[in-house]
Amino acid sequence: MNDSSDIIEVKNLTKKFKDLTAVDGISFSVREGEVFGFLGPNGAGKTTTIKMLCTLLRPTSGQALVSGQDVVKSPSEVRKHIGLVAEKLILYDRLTAMENLKFFGSLYHIPKQEVVARATKWLKALEMEKWQDKMAGTFSTGMKQRVNIARALLTEPEVIFLDEPTLGLDPQTSRSIRNFIDDLHAHGVTVILTTHIMPEADELSDNIAIIDHGKIIAMDTPQNLKASIKKDNATLEDVFLRLTGRDMREDSHEHIPSARAHMFGGKSRVR
Amino acid sequence: MKKIFQILTDSFRMARKDLLEFFRDRMQLVFFIIMPIFMMIMTGFIFPTENSLKNIPLGIANQDTGQMSATMTEVLTEMRTSNGDNIFSVKTFADDGALKDAIKAQKINGGVFISSDFSQAIQENQQASVTIIPDQSNPQISQILTQVLQQVIARTSTSVAQTKVDEMIKLTAIANPQLAQVNAAVIIQPIQSTIDNLIPGKPNYFQFVAPGIMAMIVMMSVMTGLATSVSREREAGTLDGLLIAPVSRLSIILGKAFSQTARGMIQGMIVLLLAIVLFGVHVYGSWLIMIVLLFLGVFAFMGIGILVSALASAQESAMTIMMTFQFPMMFLSGVFFPIQQMPQVMQYVSKVIPLTYEATALRKVIVLGAGFSSVWIEVLILFVFGAVMLAIAVPTFRRAVTR
Ligand SMILES: Nc1ncnc2c1ncn2[C@@H]1O[C@H](COP(=O)(O)OP(=O)(O)OP(=O)(O)O)[C@@H](O)[C@H]1O
Ligand SMILES: [Mg+2]
């Protein structure tokens, strides 16, 4: 497991929010250049894990290395190597697509011409070059997400985290983003992907981890996972439901931010 | 050194982005410009100044038939403000009972009662009396009214006295010719006061309130502006985009502080411009010291703004926290009312509010033309306060953003 080509190594990573253990001592590793599917029901702890790997949340205990750097001890080193497409768009509505990219590029101290060259390249690859001088606020969800992905790739990161990148997108845009992820894969970028769309995870991932109640309950290639259950033509969805049960996650009701929690900050709070 | 330079350039990038965003938000921009205008006009017009007092309904019950009381009534009726408006709109009543009833019915803001023996008393060299009945439910107006009426009465009685003393002098001068040189006015009023103003002209409420409003607007934009700007980004999710970039946390918060400073200074200048152009305010001191003081105010309040943005998770709670702080500050810092007019306890409270020092220093410079030597205590207090708050706020912010 501890291969030298592992780009992410996670050991006993735990995150507690007061008395709720959102991530409960998980360990896994991701090889350089692979697409790693991170699946689990709502509230399982996927986003929390990604935020810890991105240095946005401080782990309660455990260790995580990204590109060989410890996320707690040298967060600024980690930040140089990662890109993030979060659940919420990281774009300013009142800046144009190009201005957004220029701004975020400048934070990575990339020379201006280089930023423009890369931005143009990614916008083209994502078929957004026509819109580069329009305000991001006027875009459709799909257009916004494409600019958002261009932003995450601008710094040419070794690892890119995609937290539900196709959430709320139409089939055409979802398709083009999936193709795009495949392209990234072909170019050797490591992708950590969370999604609730099982065929998407099946199609894109080299390896899949299924997390439930903060614990990893299965981790293997999609093929092996499907073969592991006794059913003809088993799909990843069959595997997922078999492993996580058919119950919806109402039992974790108090974990999902209630109306009260929302009033006092709730989920929007970065901890 | 290189690191400091890096932090600063990063924060300028952040500030530039903030301002670009801000100036594209039409709605916000409109409020940004209207707010100081509104504030100036509102405070300028709701507080009564002598100029703004006109046509105050005044009741007069004159039971006397003599020349003296008729003159006094006429003086009151004909009194005018510098703009030529009548100060009083006089109504006549039968007696003091009717005056009191009219005040209770809020038909008049005050009454003057002259009893029937007024002229006779003067004629017979006795003391004549005039009764002033104020409307105590309206302390502002009744205070001014009482002052004006007392002046009129004092003036009338002086002129009566002068005539009488003149007569006396004439009579005694027959026996003692030396006395003919004596001036009656000197006997009645042996001491005369003249007012030697530090600045020319009449004191003007805007002159008093404009420096305070400037101080307040600058404070509000750094405090509220900073906290809401950070929470807005936190809620939108864009803050995460800044936090995963390889820039110092200090750059992020400094960037916010710079953009808010720019906004605060622009608003402060709008207030000053309005005050000068529309309300005849004059800057007697140095513009340089004034601008330095404004920047110092920004520095002093920045820490609180950062602290609140670190502690408040949602935009709404940031607003609520800020309001709780700002509201008492506004009223206790002498922005609208002179601190000296407050009760003693409140004066102590106002001494611990930094805005008081900002407003006082600005007022000294703008109204009294004070130089640095007269405001150095305020400067020192603001500087120390700002430095202490920043020293607390910056580490708190660092810790709060990555929990
Ligand atoms: N800042 C926070 N404060 C308190 N609890 C939190 C916070 N963030 C997340 N949680 C809780 O931690 C648990 C895991 O949340 P997380 O967002 O990681 O789930 P997820 O797997 O990403 O779910 P989803 O599929 O809905 O995105 C949930 O119960 C959530 O309510
Ligand atoms: Mg999630």
XYZ file of C-alpha atoms in Angstrom, chain A residues 15 51 54-59 76 79-80 82-84 86 88-96 99 103-104 106-109 135 151 263-266 268-271, chain B residues 6 9-10 13-14 17-18 20-22 24-26 28 233-247 249 256 311 313-314 317 398-403:
82
model
C -12.533 14.812 12.164
C -11.522 19.685 2.989
C -7.124 20.635 0.897
C -5.973 22.218 4.197
C -9.356 23.880 4.690
C -10.149 21.880 7.819
C -7.749 20.843 10.536
C -7.938 17.083 11.276
C 1.348 26.042 2.199
C -1.595 24.252 -1.517
C 0.904 24.621 -4.340
C -3.710 20.964 -5.496
C -6.777 22.195 -7.334
C -10.281 22.161 -5.922
C -15.839 22.337 -4.301
C -19.999 25.545 -4.008
C -18.705 27.443 -7.018
C -15.499 29.341 -6.456
C -16.213 32.178 -8.853
C -17.097 35.844 -8.467
C -20.334 36.728 -10.206
C -19.288 40.278 -10.868
C -16.050 39.379 -12.606
C -15.855 38.064 -16.142
C -11.018 38.185 -14.817
C -7.348 36.845 -10.303
C -6.968 33.290 -9.056
C -2.280 35.842 -9.738
C -2.653 34.336 -6.265
C -0.389 31.492 -7.379
C 2.198 33.995 -8.567
C -19.774 38.274 -16.269
C -9.982 27.874 -12.472
C -29.403 29.993 11.932
C -26.212 29.977 13.888
C -23.951 29.271 11.003
C -24.588 25.598 10.415
C -21.680 27.161 5.896
C -19.287 27.415 8.777
C -15.715 26.483 8.018
C -14.235 24.665 10.962
C 4.826 39.415 -1.116
C 1.275 42.646 -3.214
C -1.055 39.700 -2.598
C -4.551 41.974 -5.590
C -7.334 40.954 -3.223
C -10.649 42.341 -6.927
C -12.976 43.465 -4.112
C -13.781 45.785 -9.022
C -16.624 43.614 -7.780
C -17.983 46.415 -5.666
C -19.958 46.731 -10.624
C -22.725 46.258 -8.114
C -25.013 49.126 -9.114
C -24.688 48.738 -3.660
C -17.352 35.165 0.693
C -17.568 32.470 3.317
C -21.207 31.825 2.527
C -20.718 31.932 -1.223
C -17.822 29.482 -0.933
C -15.299 31.729 -2.637
C -13.388 32.163 0.616
C -12.262 28.539 0.233
C -10.787 29.516 -3.128
C -8.666 32.161 -1.400
C -7.742 29.873 1.462
C -6.404 27.070 -0.754
C -4.218 29.497 -2.679
C -0.596 29.685 -1.519
C -1.001 33.141 0.006
C -3.844 34.506 5.698
C -10.218 43.106 2.680
C -16.098 35.089 14.963
C -19.986 32.675 10.677
C -22.883 34.046 8.721
C -24.836 37.368 12.541
C -5.893 32.884 11.302
C -7.136 30.297 13.742
C -10.789 30.743 12.906
C -10.536 30.218 9.147
C -9.042 26.732 9.392
C -10.909 25.082 12.209
